[in-house]
JSON list of C-alpha atoms and ligand atoms in Angstrom, two decimals:
[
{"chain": "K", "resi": 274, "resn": "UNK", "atom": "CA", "xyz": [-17.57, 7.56, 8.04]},
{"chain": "K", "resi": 275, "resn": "UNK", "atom": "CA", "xyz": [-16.62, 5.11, 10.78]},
{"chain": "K", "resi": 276, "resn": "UNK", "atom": "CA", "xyz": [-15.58, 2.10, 9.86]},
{"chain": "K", "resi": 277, "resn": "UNK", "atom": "CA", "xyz": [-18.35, -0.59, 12.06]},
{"chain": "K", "resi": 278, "resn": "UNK", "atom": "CA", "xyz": [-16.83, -1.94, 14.86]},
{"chain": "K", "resi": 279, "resn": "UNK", "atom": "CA", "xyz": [-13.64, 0.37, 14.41]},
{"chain": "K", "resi": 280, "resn": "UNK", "atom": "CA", "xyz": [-14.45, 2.58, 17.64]},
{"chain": "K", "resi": 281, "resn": "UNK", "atom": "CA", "xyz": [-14.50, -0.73, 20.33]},
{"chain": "K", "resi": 282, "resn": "UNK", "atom": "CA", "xyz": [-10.69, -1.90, 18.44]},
{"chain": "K", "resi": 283, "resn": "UNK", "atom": "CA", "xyz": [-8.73, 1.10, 17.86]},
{"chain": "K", "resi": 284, "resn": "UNK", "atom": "CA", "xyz": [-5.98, 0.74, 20.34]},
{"chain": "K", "resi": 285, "resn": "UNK", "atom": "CA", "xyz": [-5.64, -3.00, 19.17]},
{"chain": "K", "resi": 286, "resn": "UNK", "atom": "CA", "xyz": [-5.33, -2.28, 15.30]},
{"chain": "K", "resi": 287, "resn": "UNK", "atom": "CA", "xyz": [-2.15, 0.28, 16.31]},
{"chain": "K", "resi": 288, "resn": "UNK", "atom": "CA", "xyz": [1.66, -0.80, 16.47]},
{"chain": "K", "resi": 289, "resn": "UNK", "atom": "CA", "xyz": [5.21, 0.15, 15.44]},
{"chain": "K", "resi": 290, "resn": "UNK", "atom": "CA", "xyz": [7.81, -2.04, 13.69]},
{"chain": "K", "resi": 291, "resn": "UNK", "atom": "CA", "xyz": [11.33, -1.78, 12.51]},
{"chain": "K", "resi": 292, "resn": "UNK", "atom": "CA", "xyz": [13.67, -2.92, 9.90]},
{"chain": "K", "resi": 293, "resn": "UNK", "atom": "CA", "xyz": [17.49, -2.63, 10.15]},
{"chain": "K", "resi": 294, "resn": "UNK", "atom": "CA", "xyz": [19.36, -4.32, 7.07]},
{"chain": "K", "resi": 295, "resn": "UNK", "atom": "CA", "xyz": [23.16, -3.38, 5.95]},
{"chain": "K", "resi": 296, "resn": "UNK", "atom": "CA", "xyz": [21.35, -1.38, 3.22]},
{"chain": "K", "resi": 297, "resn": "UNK", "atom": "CA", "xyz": [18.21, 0.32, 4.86]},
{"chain": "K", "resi": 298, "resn": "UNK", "atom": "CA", "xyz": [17.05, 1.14, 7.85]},
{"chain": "K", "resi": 299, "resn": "UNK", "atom": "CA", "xyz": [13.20, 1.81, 8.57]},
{"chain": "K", "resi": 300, "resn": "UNK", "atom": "CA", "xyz": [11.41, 3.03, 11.04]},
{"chain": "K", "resi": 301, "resn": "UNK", "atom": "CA", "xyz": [7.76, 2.96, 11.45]},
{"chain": "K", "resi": 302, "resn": "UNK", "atom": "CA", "xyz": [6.88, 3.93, 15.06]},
{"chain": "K", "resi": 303, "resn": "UNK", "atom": "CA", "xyz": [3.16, 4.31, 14.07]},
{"chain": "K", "resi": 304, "resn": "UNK", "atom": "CA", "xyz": [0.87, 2.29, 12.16]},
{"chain": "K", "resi": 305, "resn": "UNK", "atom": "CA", "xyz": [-2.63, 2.56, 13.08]},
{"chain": "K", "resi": 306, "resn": "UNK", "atom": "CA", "xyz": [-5.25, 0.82, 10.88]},
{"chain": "K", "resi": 307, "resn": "UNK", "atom": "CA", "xyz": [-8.21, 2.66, 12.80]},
{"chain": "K", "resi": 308, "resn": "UNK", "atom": "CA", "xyz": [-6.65, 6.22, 12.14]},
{"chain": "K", "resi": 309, "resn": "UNK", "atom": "CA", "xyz": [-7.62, 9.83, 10.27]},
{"chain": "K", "resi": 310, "resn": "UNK", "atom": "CA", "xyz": [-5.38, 9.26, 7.63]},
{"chain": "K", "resi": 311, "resn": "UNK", "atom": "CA", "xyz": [-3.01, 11.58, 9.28]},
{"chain": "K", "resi": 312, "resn": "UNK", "atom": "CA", "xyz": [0.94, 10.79, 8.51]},
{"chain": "K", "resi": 313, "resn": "UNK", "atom": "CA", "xyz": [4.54, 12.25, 8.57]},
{"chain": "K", "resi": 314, "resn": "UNK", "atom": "CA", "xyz": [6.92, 10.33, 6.53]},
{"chain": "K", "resi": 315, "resn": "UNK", "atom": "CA", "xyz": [10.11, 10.56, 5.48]},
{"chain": "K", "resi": 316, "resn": "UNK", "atom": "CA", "xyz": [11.88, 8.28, 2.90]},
{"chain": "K", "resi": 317, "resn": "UNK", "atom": "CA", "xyz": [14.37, 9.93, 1.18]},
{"chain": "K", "resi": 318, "resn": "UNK", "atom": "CA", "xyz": [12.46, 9.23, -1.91]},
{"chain": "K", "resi": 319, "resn": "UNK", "atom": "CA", "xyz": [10.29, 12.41, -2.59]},
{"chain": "K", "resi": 320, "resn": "UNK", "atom": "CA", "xyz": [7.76, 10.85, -5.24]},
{"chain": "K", "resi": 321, "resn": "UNK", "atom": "CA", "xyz": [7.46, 7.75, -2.76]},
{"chain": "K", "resi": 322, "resn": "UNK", "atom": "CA", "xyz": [6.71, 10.40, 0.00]},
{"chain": "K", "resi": 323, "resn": "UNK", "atom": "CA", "xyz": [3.71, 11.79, -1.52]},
{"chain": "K", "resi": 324, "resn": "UNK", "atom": "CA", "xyz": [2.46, 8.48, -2.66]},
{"chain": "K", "resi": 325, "resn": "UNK", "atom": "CA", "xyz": [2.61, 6.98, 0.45]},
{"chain": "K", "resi": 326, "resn": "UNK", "atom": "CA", "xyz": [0.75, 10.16, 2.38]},
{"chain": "K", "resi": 327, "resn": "UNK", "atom": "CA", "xyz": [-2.10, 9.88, -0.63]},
{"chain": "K", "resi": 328, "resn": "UNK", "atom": "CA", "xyz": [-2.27, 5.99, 0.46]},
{"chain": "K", "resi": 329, "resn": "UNK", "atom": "CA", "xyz": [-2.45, 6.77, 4.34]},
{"chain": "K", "resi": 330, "resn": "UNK", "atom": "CA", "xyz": [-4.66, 9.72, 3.28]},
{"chain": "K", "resi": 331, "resn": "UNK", "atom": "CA", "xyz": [-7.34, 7.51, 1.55]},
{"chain": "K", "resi": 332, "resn": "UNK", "atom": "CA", "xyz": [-6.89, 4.72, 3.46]},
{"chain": "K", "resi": 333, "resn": "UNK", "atom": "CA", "xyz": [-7.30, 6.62, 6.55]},
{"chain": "K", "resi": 334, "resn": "UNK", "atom": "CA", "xyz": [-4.27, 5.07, 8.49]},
{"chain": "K", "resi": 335, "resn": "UNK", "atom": "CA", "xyz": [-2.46, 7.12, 10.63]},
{"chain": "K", "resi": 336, "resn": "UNK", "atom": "CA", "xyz": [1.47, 6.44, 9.61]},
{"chain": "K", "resi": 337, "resn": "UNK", "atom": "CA", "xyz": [4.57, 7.81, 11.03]},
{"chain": "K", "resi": 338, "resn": "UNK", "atom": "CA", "xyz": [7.65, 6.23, 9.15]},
{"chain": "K", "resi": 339, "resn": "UNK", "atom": "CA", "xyz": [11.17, 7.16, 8.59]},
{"chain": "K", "resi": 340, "resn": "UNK", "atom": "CA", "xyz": [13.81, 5.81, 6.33]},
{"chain": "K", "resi": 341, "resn": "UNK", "atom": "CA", "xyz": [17.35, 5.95, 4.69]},
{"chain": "K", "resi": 342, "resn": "UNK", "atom": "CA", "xyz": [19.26, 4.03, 3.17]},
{"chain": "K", "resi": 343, "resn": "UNK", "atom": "CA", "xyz": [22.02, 3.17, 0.07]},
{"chain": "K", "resi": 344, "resn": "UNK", "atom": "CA", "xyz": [20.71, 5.62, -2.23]},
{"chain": "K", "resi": 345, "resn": "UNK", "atom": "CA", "xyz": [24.38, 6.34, -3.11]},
{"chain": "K", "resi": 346, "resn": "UNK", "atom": "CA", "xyz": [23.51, 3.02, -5.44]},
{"chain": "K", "resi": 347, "resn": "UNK", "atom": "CA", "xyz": [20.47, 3.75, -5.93]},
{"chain": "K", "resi": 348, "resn": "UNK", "atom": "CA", "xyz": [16.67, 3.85, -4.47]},
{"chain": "K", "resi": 349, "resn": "UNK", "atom": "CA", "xyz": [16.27, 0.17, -5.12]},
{"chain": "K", "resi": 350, "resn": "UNK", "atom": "CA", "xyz": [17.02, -1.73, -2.24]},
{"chain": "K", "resi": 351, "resn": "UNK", "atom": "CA", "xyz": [15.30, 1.50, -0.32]},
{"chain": "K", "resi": 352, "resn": "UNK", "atom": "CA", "xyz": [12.00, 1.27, -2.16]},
{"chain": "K", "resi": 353, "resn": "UNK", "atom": "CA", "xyz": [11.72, -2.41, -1.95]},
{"chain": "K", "resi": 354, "resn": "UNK", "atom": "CA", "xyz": [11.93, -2.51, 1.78]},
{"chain": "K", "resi": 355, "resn": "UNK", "atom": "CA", "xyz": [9.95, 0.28, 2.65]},
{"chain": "K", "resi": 356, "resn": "UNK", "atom": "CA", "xyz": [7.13, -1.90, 0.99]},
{"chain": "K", "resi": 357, "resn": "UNK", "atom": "CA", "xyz": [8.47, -4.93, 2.99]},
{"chain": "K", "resi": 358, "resn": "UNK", "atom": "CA", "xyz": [8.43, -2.66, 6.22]},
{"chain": "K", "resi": 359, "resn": "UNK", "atom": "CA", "xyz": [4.83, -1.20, 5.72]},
{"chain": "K", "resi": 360, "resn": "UNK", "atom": "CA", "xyz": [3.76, -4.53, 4.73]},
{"chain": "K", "resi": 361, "resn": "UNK", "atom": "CA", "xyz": [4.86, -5.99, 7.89]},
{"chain": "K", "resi": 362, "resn": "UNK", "atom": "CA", "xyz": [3.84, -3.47, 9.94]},
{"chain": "K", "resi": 363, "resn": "UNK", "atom": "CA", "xyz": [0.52, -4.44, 8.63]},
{"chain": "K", "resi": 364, "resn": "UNK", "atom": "CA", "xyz": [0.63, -8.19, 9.16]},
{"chain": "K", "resi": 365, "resn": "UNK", "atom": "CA", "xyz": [1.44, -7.08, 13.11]},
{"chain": "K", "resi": 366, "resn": "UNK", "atom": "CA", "xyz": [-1.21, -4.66, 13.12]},
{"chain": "K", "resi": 367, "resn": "UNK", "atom": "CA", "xyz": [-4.00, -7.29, 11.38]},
{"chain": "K", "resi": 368, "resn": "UNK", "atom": "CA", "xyz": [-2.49, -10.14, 13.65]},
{"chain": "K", "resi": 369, "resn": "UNK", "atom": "CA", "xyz": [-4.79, -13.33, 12.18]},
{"chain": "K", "resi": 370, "resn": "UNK", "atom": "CA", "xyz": [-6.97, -10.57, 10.10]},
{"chain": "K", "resi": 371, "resn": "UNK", "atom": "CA", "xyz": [-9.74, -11.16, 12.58]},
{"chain": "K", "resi": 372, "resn": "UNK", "atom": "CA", "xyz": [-13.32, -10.38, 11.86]},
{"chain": "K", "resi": 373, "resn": "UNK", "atom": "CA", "xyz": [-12.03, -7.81, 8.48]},
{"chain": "K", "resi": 374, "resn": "UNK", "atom": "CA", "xyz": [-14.05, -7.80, 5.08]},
{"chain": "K", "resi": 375, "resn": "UNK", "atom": "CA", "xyz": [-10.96, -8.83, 3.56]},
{"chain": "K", "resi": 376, "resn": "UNK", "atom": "CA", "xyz": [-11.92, -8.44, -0.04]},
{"chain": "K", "resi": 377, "resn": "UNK", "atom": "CA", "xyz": [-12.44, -5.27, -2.22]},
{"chain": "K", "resi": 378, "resn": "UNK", "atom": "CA", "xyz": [-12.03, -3.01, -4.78]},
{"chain": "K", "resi": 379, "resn": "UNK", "atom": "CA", "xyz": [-11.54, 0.61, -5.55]},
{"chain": "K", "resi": 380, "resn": "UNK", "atom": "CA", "xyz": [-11.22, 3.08, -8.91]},
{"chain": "K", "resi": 381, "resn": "UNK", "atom": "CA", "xyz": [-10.46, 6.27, -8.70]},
{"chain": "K", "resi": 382, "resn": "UNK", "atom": "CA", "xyz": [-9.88, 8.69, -11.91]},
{"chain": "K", "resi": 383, "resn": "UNK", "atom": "CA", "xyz": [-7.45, 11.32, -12.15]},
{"chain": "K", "resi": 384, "resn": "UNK", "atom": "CA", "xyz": [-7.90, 13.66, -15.15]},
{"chain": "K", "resi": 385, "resn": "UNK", "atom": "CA", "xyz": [-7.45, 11.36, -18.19]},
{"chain": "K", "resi": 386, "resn": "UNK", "atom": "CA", "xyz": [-6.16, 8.71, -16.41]},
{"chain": "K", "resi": 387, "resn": "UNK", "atom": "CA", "xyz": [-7.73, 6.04, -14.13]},
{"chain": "K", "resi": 388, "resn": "UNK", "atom": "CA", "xyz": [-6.73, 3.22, -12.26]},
{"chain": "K", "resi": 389, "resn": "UNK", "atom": "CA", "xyz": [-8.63, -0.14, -10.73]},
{"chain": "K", "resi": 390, "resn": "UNK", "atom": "CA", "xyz": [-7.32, -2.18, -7.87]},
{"chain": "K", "resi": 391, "resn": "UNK", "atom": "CA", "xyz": [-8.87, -5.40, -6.54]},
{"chain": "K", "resi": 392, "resn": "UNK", "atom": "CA", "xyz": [-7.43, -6.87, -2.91]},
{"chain": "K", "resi": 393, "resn": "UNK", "atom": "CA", "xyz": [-8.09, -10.15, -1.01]},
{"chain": "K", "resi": 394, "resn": "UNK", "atom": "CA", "xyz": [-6.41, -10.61, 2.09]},
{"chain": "K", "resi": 395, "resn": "UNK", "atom": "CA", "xyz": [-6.20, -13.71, 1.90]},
{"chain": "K", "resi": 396, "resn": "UNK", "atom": "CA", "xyz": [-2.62, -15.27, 3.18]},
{"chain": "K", "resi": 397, "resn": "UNK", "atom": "CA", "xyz": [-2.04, -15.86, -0.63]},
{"chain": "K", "resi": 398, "resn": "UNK", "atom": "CA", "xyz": [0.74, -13.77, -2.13]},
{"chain": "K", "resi": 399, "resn": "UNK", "atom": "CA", "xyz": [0.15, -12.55, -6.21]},
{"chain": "K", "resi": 400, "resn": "UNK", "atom": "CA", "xyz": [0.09, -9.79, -7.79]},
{"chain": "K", "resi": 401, "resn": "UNK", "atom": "CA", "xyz": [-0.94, -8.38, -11.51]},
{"chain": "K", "resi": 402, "resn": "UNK", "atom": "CA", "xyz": [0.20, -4.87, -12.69]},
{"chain": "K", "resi": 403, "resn": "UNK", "atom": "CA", "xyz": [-2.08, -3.94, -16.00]},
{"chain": "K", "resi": 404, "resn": "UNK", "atom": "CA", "xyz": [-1.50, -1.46, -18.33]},
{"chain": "K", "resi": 405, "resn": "UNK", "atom": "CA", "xyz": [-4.00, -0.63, -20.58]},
{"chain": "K", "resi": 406, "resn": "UNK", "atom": "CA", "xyz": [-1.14, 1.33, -22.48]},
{"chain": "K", "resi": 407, "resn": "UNK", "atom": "CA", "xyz": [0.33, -0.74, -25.03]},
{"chain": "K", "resi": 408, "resn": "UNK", "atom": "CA", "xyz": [3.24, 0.82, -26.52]},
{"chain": "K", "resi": 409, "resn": "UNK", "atom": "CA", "xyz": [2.68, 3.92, -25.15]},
{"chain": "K", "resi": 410, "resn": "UNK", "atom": "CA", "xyz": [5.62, 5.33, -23.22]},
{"chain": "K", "resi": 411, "resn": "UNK", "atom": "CA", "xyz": [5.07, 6.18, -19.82]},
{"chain": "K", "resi": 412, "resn": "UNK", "atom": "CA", "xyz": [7.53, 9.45, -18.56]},
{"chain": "K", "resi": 413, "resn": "UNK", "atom": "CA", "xyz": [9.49, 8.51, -15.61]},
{"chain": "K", "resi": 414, "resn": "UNK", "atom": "CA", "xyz": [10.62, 11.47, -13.27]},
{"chain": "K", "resi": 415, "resn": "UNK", "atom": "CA", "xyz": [13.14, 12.32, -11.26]},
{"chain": "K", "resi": 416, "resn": "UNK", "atom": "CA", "xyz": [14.50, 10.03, -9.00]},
{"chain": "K", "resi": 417, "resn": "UNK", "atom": "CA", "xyz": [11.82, 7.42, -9.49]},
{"chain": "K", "resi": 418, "resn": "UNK", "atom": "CA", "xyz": [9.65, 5.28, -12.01]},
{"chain": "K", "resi": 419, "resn": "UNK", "atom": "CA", "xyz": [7.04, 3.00, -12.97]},
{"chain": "K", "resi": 420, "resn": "UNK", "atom": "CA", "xyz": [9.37, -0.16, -12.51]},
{"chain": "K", "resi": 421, "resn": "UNK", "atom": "CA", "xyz": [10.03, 1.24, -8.79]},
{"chain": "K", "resi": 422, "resn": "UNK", "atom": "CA", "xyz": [6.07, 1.59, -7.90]},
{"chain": "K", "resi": 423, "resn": "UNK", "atom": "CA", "xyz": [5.42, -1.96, -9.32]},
{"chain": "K", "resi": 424, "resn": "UNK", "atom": "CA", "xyz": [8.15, -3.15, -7.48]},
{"chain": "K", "resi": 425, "resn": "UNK", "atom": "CA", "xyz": [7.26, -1.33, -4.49]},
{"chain": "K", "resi": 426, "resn": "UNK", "atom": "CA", "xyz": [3.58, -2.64, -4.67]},
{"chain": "K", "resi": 427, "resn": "UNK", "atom": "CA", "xyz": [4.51, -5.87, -5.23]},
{"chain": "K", "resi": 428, "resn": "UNK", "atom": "CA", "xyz": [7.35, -6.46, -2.26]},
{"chain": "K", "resi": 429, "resn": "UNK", "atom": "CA", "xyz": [4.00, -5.22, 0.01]},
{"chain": "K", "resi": 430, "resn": "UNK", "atom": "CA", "xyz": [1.31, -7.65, -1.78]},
{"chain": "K", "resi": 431, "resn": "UNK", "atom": "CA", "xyz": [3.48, -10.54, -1.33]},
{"chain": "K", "resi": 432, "resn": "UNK", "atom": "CA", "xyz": [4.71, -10.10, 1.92]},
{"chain": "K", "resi": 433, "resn": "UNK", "atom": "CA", "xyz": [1.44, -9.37, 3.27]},
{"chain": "K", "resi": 434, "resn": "UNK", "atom": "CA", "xyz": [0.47, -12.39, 1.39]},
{"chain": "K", "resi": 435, "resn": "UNK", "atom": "CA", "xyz": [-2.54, -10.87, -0.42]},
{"chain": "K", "resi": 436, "resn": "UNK", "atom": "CA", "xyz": [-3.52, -10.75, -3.68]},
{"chain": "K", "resi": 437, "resn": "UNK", "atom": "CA", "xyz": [-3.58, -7.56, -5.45]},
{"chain": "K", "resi": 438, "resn": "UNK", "atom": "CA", "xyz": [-4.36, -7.02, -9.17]},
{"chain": "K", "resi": 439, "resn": "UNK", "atom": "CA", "xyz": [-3.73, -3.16, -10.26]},
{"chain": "K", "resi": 440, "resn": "UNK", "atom": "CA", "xyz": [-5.12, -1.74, -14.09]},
{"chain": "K", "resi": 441, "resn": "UNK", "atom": "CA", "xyz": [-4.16, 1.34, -15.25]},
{"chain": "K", "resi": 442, "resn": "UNK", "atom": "CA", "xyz": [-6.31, 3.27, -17.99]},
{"chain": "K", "resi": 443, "resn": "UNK", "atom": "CA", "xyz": [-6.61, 6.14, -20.18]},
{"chain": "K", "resi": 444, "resn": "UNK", "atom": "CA", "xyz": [-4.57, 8.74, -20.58]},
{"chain": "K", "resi": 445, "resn": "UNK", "atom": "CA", "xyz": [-3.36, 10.83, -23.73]},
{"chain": "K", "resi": 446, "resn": "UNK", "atom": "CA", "xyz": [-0.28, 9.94, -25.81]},
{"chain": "K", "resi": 447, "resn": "UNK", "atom": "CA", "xyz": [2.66, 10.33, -23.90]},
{"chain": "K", "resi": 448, "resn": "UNK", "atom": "CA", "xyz": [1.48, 11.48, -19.97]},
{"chain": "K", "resi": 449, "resn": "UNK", "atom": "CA", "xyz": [4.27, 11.40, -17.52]},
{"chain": "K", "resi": 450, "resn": "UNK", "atom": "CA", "xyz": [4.08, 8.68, -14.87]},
{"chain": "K", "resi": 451, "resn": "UNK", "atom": "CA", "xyz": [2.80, 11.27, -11.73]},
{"chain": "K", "resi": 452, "resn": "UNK", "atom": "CA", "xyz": [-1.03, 11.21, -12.62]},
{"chain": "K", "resi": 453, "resn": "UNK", "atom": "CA", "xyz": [-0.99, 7.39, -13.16]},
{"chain": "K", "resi": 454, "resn": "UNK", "atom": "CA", "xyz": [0.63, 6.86, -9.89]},
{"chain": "K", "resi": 455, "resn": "UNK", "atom": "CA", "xyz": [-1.60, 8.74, -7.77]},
{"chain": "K", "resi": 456, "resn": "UNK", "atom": "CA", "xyz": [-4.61, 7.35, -8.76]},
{"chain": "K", "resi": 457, "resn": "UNK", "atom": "CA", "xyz": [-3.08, 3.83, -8.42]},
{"chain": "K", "resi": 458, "resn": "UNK", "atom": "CA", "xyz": [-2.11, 4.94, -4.74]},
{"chain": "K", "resi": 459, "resn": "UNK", "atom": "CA", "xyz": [-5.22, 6.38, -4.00]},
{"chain": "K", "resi": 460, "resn": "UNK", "atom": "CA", "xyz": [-7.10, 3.35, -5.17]},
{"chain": "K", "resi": 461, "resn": "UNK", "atom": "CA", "xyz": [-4.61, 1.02, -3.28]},
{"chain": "K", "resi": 462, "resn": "UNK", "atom": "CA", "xyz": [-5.60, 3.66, 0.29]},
{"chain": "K", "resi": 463, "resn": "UNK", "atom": "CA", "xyz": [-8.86, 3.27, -0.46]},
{"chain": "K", "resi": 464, "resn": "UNK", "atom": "CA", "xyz": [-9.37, -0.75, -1.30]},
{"chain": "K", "resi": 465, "resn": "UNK", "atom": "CA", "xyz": [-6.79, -1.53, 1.41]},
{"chain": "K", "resi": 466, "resn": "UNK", "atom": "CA", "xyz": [-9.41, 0.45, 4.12]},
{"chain": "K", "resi": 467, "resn": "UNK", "atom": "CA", "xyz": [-12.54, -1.44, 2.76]},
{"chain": "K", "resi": 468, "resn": "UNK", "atom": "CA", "xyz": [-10.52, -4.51, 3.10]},
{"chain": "K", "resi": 469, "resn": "UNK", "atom": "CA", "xyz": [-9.06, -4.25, 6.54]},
{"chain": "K", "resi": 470, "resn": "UNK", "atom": "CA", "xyz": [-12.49, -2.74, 8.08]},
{"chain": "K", "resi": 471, "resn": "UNK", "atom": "CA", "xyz": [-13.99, -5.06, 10.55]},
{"chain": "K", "resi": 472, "resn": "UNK", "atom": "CA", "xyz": [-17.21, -6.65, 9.75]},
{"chain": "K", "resi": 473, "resn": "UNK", "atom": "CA", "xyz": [-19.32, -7.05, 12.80]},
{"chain": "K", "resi": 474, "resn": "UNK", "atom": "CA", "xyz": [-21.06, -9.52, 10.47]},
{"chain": "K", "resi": 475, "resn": "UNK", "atom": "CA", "xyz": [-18.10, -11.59, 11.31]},
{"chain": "K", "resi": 476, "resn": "UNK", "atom": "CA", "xyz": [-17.87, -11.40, 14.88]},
{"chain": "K", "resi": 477, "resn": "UNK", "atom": "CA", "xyz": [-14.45, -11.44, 15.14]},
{"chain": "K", "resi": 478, "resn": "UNK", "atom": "CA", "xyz": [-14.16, -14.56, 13.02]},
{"chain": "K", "resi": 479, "resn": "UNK", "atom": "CA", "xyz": [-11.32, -15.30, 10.28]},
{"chain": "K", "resi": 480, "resn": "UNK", "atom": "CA", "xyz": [-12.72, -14.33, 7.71]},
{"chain": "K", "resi": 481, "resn": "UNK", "atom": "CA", "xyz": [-12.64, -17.51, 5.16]},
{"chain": "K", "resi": 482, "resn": "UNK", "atom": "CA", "xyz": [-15.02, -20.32, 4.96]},
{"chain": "K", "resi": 483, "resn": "UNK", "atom": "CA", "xyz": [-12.37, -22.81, 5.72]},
{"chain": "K", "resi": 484, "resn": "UNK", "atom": "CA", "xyz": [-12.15, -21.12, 9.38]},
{"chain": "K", "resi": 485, "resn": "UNK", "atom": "CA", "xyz": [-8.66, -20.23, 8.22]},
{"chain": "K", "resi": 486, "resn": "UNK", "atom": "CA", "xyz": [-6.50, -18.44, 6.47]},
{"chain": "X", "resi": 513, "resn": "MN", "atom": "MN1", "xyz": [0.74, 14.89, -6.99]}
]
């Protein structure tokens, strides 16, 4: 599939950005909204690695990013920024969201679990993280958890100043945090490429009624 209008933009919807703080330092020298999904990144947090590839995968953005930082504490400050950085990275890339569908949705199952998210790009920060699973206990695993991925999602959704609303289903008694987590990143890829396609509907336009955003 290519996304309409993608092929005349490409080189615009591409850029690099960087974050140096006393705790992290990120590097992203490629973003490209208009890619193949292809990425190479490097966080120092292995489960955030492989979520973030299944996001560029499904979102089909080619990212290149590289971090460290004060994981000696812990991966807190680390994982929030990285969503800052990415986030940012994105607000370059979309400049004033010009002429994009800006809303949309994806679900995506994965075995017994599924997960919903809904986007608007609208230059209005909130965000909703639903589970479905009352009382039940969701695993954690090594070296990161639930709590980081919500906080991780949210630091982007906010920064970006979007709305996102994620739900999170299914799933047998106790089911360890890995399944739920890739479907949410998968759904967040794919929702975040629906949203960020350009419209040639729109002709370049904002997209919002009021003319702005
Ligand atoms: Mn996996």
């Amino acid at each position: 599939m290519v996304k309409s209008g993608k092929k005349e933009s490409k080189a615009q919807r591409s850029t690099s950005y960087e974050r140096k703080t006393k705790e992290t330092q990120i590097d992203i020298p490629l973003l490209n909204i208009d890619g193949k999904g292809e990425s190479r990144i490097k966080t120092r947090i292995g489960f955030l690695d492989h979520m973030l590839t299944l996001f560029a995968y499904h979102g089909f953005f080619d990212i290149e990013l590289n971090a460290e930082g004060d994981t000696h504490v812990d991966n807190h400050h680390l994982n929030e920024d990285i969503g800052l950085a990415i986030a940012d990275a994105f607000k370059k890339a979309l400049a004033e969201s010009r002429g994009i569908v800006r809303i949309a949705s994806a679900e995506v199952p994965m075995d017994m679990v599924s997960a919903k998210v809904l986007i608007d790009i609208s230059n209005r920060p909130a965000f909703r993280f639903i589970s479905k699973r009352e009382g039940v206990e969701i695993k954690d695993s090594e070296g990161y958890s639930m709590h980081y991925a919500v906080d991780f999602l949210e630091s982007f959704a906010k920064r970006l100043g979007m709305n996102l609303h994620i739900e999170i289903n299914g799933g047998a008694s106790d089911v360890d945090m890995h399944h739920y987590l890739e479907a949410v990143f998968k759904a967040f890829g794919m929702a975040m490429d629906k949203a960020t396609a350009l419209d040639p509907r729109r002709e370049g336009e904002v997209p919002s009624s009021k003319g702005i955003l």
